[in-house]
Structures are given as structure tokens and as C-alpha cells.
Coordinates of C-alpha atoms in Angstrom, one line a residue:
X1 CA -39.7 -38.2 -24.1
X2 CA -36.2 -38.1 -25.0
X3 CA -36.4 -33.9 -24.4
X4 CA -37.5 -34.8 -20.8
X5 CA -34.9 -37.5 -20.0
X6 CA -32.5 -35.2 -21.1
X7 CA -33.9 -32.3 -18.9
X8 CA -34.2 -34.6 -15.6
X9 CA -30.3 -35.4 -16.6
X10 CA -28.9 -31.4 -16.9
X11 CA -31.4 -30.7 -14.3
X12 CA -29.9 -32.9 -11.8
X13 CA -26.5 -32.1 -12.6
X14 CA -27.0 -28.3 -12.5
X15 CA -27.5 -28.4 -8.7
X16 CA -24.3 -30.2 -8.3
X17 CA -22.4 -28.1 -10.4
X18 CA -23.3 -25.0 -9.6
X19 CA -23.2 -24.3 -5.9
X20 CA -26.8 -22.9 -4.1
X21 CA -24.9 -20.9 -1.5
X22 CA -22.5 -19.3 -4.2
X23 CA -25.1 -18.1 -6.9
X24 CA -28.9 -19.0 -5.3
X25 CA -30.8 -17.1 -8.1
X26 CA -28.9 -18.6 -10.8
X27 CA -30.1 -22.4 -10.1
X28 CA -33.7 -21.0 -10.4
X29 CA -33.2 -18.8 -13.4
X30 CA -31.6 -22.0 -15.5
X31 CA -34.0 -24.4 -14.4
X32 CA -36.6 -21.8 -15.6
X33 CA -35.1 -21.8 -18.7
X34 CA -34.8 -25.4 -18.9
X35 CA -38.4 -25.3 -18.2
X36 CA -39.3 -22.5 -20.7
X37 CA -37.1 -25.0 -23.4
X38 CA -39.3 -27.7 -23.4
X39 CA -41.8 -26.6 -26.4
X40 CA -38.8 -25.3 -28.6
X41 CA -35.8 -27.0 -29.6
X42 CA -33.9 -23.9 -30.3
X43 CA -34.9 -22.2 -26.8
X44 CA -33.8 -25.4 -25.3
X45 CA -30.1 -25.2 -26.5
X46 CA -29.9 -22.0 -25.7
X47 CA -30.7 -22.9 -22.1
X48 CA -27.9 -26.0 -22.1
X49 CA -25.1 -23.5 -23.4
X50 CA -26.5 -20.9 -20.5
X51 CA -25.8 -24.2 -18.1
X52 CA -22.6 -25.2 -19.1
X53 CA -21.6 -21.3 -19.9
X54 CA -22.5 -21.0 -15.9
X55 CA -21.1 -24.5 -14.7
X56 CA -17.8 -23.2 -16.3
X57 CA -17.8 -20.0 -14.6
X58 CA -18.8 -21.7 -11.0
X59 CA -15.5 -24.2 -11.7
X60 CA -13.3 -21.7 -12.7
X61 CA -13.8 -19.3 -9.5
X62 CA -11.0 -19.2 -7.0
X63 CA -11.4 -21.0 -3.7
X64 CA -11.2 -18.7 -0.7
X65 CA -8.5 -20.8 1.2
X66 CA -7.4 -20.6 5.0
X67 CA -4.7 -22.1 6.4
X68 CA -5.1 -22.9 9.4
X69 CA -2.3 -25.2 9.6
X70 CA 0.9 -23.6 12.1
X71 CA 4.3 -23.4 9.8
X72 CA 6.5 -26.4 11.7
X73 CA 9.8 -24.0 12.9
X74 CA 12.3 -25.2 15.6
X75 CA 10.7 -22.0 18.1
X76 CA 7.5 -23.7 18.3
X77 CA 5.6 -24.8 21.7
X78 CA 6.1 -28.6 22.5
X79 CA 4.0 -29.9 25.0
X80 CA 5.1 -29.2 28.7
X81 CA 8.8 -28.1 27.0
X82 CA 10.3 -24.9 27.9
X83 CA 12.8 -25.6 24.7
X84 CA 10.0 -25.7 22.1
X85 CA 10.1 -27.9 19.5
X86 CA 13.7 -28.1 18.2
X87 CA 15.2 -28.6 15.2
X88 CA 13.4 -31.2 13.0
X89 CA 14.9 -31.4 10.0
X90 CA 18.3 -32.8 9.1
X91 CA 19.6 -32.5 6.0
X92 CA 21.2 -36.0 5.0
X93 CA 22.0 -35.2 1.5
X94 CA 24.0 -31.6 0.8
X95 CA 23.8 -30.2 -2.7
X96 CA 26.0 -27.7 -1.8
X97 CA 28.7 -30.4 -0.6
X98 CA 28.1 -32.7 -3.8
X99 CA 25.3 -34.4 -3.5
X100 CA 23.3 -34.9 -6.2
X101 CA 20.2 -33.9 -4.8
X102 CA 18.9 -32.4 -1.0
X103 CA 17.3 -34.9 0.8
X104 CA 15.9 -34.0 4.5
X105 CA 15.1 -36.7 7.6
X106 CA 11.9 -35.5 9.4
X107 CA 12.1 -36.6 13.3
X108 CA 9.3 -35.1 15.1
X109 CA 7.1 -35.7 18.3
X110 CA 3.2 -36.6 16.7
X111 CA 1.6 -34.4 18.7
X112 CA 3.6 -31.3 17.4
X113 CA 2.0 -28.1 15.8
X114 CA -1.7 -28.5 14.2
X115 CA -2.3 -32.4 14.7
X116 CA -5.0 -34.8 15.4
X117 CA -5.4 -37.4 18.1
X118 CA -6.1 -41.2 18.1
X119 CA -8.1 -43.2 20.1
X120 CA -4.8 -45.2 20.9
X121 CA -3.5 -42.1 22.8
X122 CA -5.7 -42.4 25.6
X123 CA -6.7 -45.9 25.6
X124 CA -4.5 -48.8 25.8
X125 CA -6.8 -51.2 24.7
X126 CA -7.2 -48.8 21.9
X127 CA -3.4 -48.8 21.2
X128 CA -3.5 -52.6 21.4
X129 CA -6.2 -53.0 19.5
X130 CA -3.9 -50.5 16.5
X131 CA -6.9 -48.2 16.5
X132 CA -4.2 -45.4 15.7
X133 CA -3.8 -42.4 13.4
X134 CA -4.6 -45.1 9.9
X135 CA -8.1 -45.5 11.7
X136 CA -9.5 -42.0 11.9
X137 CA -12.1 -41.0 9.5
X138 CA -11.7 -38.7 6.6
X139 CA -15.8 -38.0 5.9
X140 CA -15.1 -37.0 10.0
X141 CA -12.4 -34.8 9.2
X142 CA -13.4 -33.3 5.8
X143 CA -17.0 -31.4 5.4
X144 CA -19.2 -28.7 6.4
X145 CA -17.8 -26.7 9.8
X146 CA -18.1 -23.4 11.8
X147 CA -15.5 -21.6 14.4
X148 CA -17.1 -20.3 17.7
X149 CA -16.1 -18.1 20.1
X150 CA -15.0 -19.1 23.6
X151 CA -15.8 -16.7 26.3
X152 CA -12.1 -15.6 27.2
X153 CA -12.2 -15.8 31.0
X154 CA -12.7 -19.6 31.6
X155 CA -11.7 -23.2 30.0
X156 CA -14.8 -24.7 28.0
X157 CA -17.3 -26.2 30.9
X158 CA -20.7 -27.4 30.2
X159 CA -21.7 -24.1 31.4
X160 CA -19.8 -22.3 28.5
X161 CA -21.0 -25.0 26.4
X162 CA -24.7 -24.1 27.4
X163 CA -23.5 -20.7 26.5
X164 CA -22.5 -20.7 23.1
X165 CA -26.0 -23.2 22.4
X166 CA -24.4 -25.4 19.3
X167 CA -27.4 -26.7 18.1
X168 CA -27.8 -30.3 16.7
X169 CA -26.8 -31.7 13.2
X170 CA -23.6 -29.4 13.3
X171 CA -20.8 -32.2 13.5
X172 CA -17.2 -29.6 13.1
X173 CA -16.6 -27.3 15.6
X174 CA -13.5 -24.7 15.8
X175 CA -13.4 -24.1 19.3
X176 CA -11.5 -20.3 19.3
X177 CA -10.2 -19.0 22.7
X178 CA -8.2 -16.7 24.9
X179 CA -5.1 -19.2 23.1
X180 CA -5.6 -17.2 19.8
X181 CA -5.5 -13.7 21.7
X182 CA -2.6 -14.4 23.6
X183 CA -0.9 -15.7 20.5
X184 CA 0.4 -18.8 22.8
X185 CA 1.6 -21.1 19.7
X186 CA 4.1 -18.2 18.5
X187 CA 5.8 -18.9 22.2
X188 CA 8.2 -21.4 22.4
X189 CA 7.8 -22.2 26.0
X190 CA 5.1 -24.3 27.0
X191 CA 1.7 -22.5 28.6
X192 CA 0.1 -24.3 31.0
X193 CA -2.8 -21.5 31.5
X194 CA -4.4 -22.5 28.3
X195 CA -7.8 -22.9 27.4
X196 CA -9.3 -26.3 26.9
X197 CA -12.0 -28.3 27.9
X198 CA -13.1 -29.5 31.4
X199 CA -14.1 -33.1 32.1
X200 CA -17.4 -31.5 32.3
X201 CA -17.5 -29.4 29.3
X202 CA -16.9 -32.6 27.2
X203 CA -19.4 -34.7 28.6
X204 CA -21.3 -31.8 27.7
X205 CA -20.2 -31.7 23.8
X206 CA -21.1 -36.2 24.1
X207 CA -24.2 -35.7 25.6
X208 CA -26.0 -32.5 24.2
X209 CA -24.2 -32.4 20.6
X210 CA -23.5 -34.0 17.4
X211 CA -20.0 -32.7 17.1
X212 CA -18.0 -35.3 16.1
X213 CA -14.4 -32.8 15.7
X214 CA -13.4 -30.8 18.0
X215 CA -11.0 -28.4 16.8
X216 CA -8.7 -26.3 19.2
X217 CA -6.1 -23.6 19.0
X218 CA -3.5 -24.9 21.3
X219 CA -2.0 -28.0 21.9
X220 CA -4.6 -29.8 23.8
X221 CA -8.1 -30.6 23.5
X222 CA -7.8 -30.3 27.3
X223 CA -7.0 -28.0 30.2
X224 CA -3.7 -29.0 31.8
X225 CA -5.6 -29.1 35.3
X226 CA -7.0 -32.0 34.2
X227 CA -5.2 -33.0 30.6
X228 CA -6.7 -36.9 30.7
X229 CA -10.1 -36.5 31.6
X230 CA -11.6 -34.9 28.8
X231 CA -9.7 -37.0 26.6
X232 CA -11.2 -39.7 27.8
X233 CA -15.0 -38.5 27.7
X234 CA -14.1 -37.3 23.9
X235 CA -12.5 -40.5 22.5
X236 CA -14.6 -43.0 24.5
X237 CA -16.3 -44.3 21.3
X238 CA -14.0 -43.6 19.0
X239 CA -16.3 -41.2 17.2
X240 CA -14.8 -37.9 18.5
X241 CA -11.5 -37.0 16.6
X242 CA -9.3 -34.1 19.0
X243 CA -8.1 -31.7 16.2
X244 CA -5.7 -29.3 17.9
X245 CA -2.9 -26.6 17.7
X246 CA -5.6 -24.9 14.9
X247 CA -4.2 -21.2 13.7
X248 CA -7.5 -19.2 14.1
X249 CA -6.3 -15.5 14.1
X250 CA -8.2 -13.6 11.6
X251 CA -10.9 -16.2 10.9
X252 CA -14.5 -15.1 11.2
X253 CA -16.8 -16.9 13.4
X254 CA -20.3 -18.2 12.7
X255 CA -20.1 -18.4 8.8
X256 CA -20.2 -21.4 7.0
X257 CA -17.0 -23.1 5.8
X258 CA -16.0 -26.3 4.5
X259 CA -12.8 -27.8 6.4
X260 CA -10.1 -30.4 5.2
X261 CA -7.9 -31.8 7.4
X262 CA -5.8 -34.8 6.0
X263 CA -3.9 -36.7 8.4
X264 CA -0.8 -38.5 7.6
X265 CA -1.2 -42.3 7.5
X266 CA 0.9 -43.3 10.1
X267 CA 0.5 -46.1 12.7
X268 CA 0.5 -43.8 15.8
X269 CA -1.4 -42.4 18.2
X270 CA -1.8 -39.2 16.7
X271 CA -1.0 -37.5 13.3
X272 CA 0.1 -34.0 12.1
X273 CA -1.9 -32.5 9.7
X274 CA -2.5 -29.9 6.9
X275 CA -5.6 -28.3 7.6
X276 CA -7.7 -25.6 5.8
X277 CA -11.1 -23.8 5.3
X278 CA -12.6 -22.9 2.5
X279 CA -15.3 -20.2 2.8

């Protein structure tokens, strides 16, 4: 009895230790094992050192990280700015004028780089109501996601959205478009022929999908013929976070990948962030 308890107990915790996707023989082979144990002791340790010998290999694998994340330089695109972003940093304390140590002061539009929007930046009840960058949620930011493939002639319409046939139950989309051809965030003037979504195109993503972040490679979830509209269709409800200004050159398309995205906790409507894949 006590031999089964303790089988149900590595049993369990093998499938979250070791990952199915990374090594789907292994889990079988151990639990065989495990299963093989049970009428000999000495078979039956054998197995739990195989286990933990594999647990230990599984833990100590490198991640495959991608940042997606743009580096914050003054030559970056600002929204509708022909400057770019400008100089950010300030350095208030000098070590090499006598300063004990360097200290920087960070002054910076929200909606700069790779960022995420609030509710409260379309919505004034929203804003009055402080549903702002503290409010969005992380199990909607962090989890299991895939990048798509815009076609490159058009913004994203419900037609494209027909089109690229996102089935249900997939809640993180990368949205990848002419943007990351074109190279448009390595620009500092502001490009007003970016891809985004349509009115449309979004009441599409509400209606017909379970996406829940929408994940963009320039600095707007939507097209700049119409920049408030989609906004509005997306953030409605408050379930839809805009993630935007994503660095998608190089990054495969229709594979599985886990994304994290941690905003900063600031009372704003909106929220740079570091944001990467792991594949």
C-alpha cells in the first residue's frame, strides 16, 4: 500500500517535472518502469533514481529565449513624432564628476517601444474608474502563444482574419506584418502606413476567437486610418490586453512558444514591458 502511494506521488510529479513536449517517450518509459517496480523493491529504486536522474537533466536544460522586447534608444519611433523618441535618460548622479555612485532619471511617454495598453486609454470611465496598467492580468500576459503571419498587402480585416483561421482555445496571438519587413521600429520618424487592425478586423478577433492578447509589431494595435476604433472593440470588456511595438524579425511562425510579458506596475494607462518567448 505504502509502494502504491508512493508511486501515485512520483507518478504525478514526473509529468510536471519533466515536460511532454520536450522528451514525449521519456514520460512513458519511466512510468513503465515505475510500473515494472512494483513487485521488486530493488527494481523500484532503480526506477526513482532514473526519475530524478531525468527530472535533473529536464531542469538543467537551457531555455531557448527570444527577446522580443525593442532596446529603448533616443532614435526610436514615437507615436505620430518625426523626432522619435529622444533622449530618456538623465544622468543625475556623475561618477566621473564625484559622485559616489551613477544614478539615472527615466522620463518617458508609456506608450513608447514594446508596451501594453490599459483599458483607461480608451475609456474614460475606465481611467476614472483606475482600471490602468496595475489592473491587467499577468495569467493574460504570461502562457502558451503562437506568432502568425499577416498577409503583407492589407491591415488585419475580418477578411484577413477569416484568412489566417485561428481556431478556438488559442488565447495569445503575435500578429506579424509588413511592420517587421519594412523594419518600421528601426525608423525614427513616425509611419503612418502601418499595419494594424480595422474596426472590422477586431470585432472579428471579439466575435470568432478566444484571443485574449493581441500582440503587434508596431506601435498600435490599430491602423492610423482609424487609430480609435479598434481600440475600442478590443478593450470593451476589459479582457483584451493590446501588446504592441513586438520585435518579430527572425521568429518562426506557427510553433508553439510560451510568452512573458511583465508590465511595470504603474498607475497609467499603459505600461512598457519586457517581453520574451521561450520555445
Amino acid at each position: 500500500m505504502a509502494l502504491c502511494s508512493i508511486y501515485n506521488f512520483a507518478f504525478t510529479s514526473l509529468f510536471y517535472i519533466v515536460p511532454y513536449r520536450l522528451f514525449p517517450g521519456l514520460n512513458f518509459f519511466i512510468s513503465f518502469c515505475f510500473i515494472w517496480a512494483m513487485g521488486s523493491k530493488a527494481l523500484f529504486f532503480f526506477a526513482f533514481l532514473a526519475f530524478f536522474v531525468a527530472a535533473t537533466f529536464v531542469e538543467c536544460q537551457d531555455l531557448n529565449i527570444i527577446d522580443i522586447t525593442h532596446e529603448y534608444v533616443p532614435t526610436m519611433p514615437s507615436y505620430g513624432s518625426k523626432k522619435g523618441l529622444g533622449e530618456i535618460l538623465t544622468l543625475v548622479c556623475d561618477q566621473r564628476k564625484g559622485f559616489k555612485t551613477t544614478n539615472s532619471l527615466l522620463t518617458i511617454q508609456v506608450h513608447s517601444g514594446t508596451h501594453t495598453d490599459a483599458p483607461s486609454h480608451a475609456f474614460i470611465e475606465y481611467f476614472n474608474q483606475q482600471t490602468d496598467a496595475t489592473t491587467l492580468d499577468l495569467q493574460t500576459l504570461n502562457g502558451p502563444a503562437i506568432v502568425v503571419d499577416v498577409p503583407r498587402d492589407q491591415n488585419i480585416t475580418a477578411d484577413v482574419m477569416k484568412l489566417l483561421n485561428i481556431p478556438r482555445g488559442v488565447k495569445r496571438v503575435l500578429f506579424r506584418t509588413l511592420n517587421t519587413d519594412k523594419k518600421l521600429m528601426s525608423f525614427t520618424e513616425f509611419d503612418s502606413s502601418y499595419v494594424g487592425f480595422t474596426q472590422d478586423g477586431a470585432q472579428y478577433l471579439v466575435d470568432n476567437t478566444d484571443i485574449k492578447l493581441v500582440g503587434i509589431d508596431y506601435l498600435s494595435i490599430a491602423s492610423a486610418f482609424d487609430v480609435l476604433s479598434p481600440h475600442l472593440v478590443l478593450m470593451k470588456n476589459k479582457d483584451i490586453i493590446p501588446l504592441e511595438g513586438l520585435k518579430l524579425d527572425g521568429v518562426e511562425v506557427n510553433v508553439p512558444y510560451t510568452i512573458h510579458c511583465l508590465p511595470l506596475k504603474l498607475h497609467a494607462d499603459a505600461s512598457p514591458v519586457r517581453c520574451i518567448l521561450i520555445k
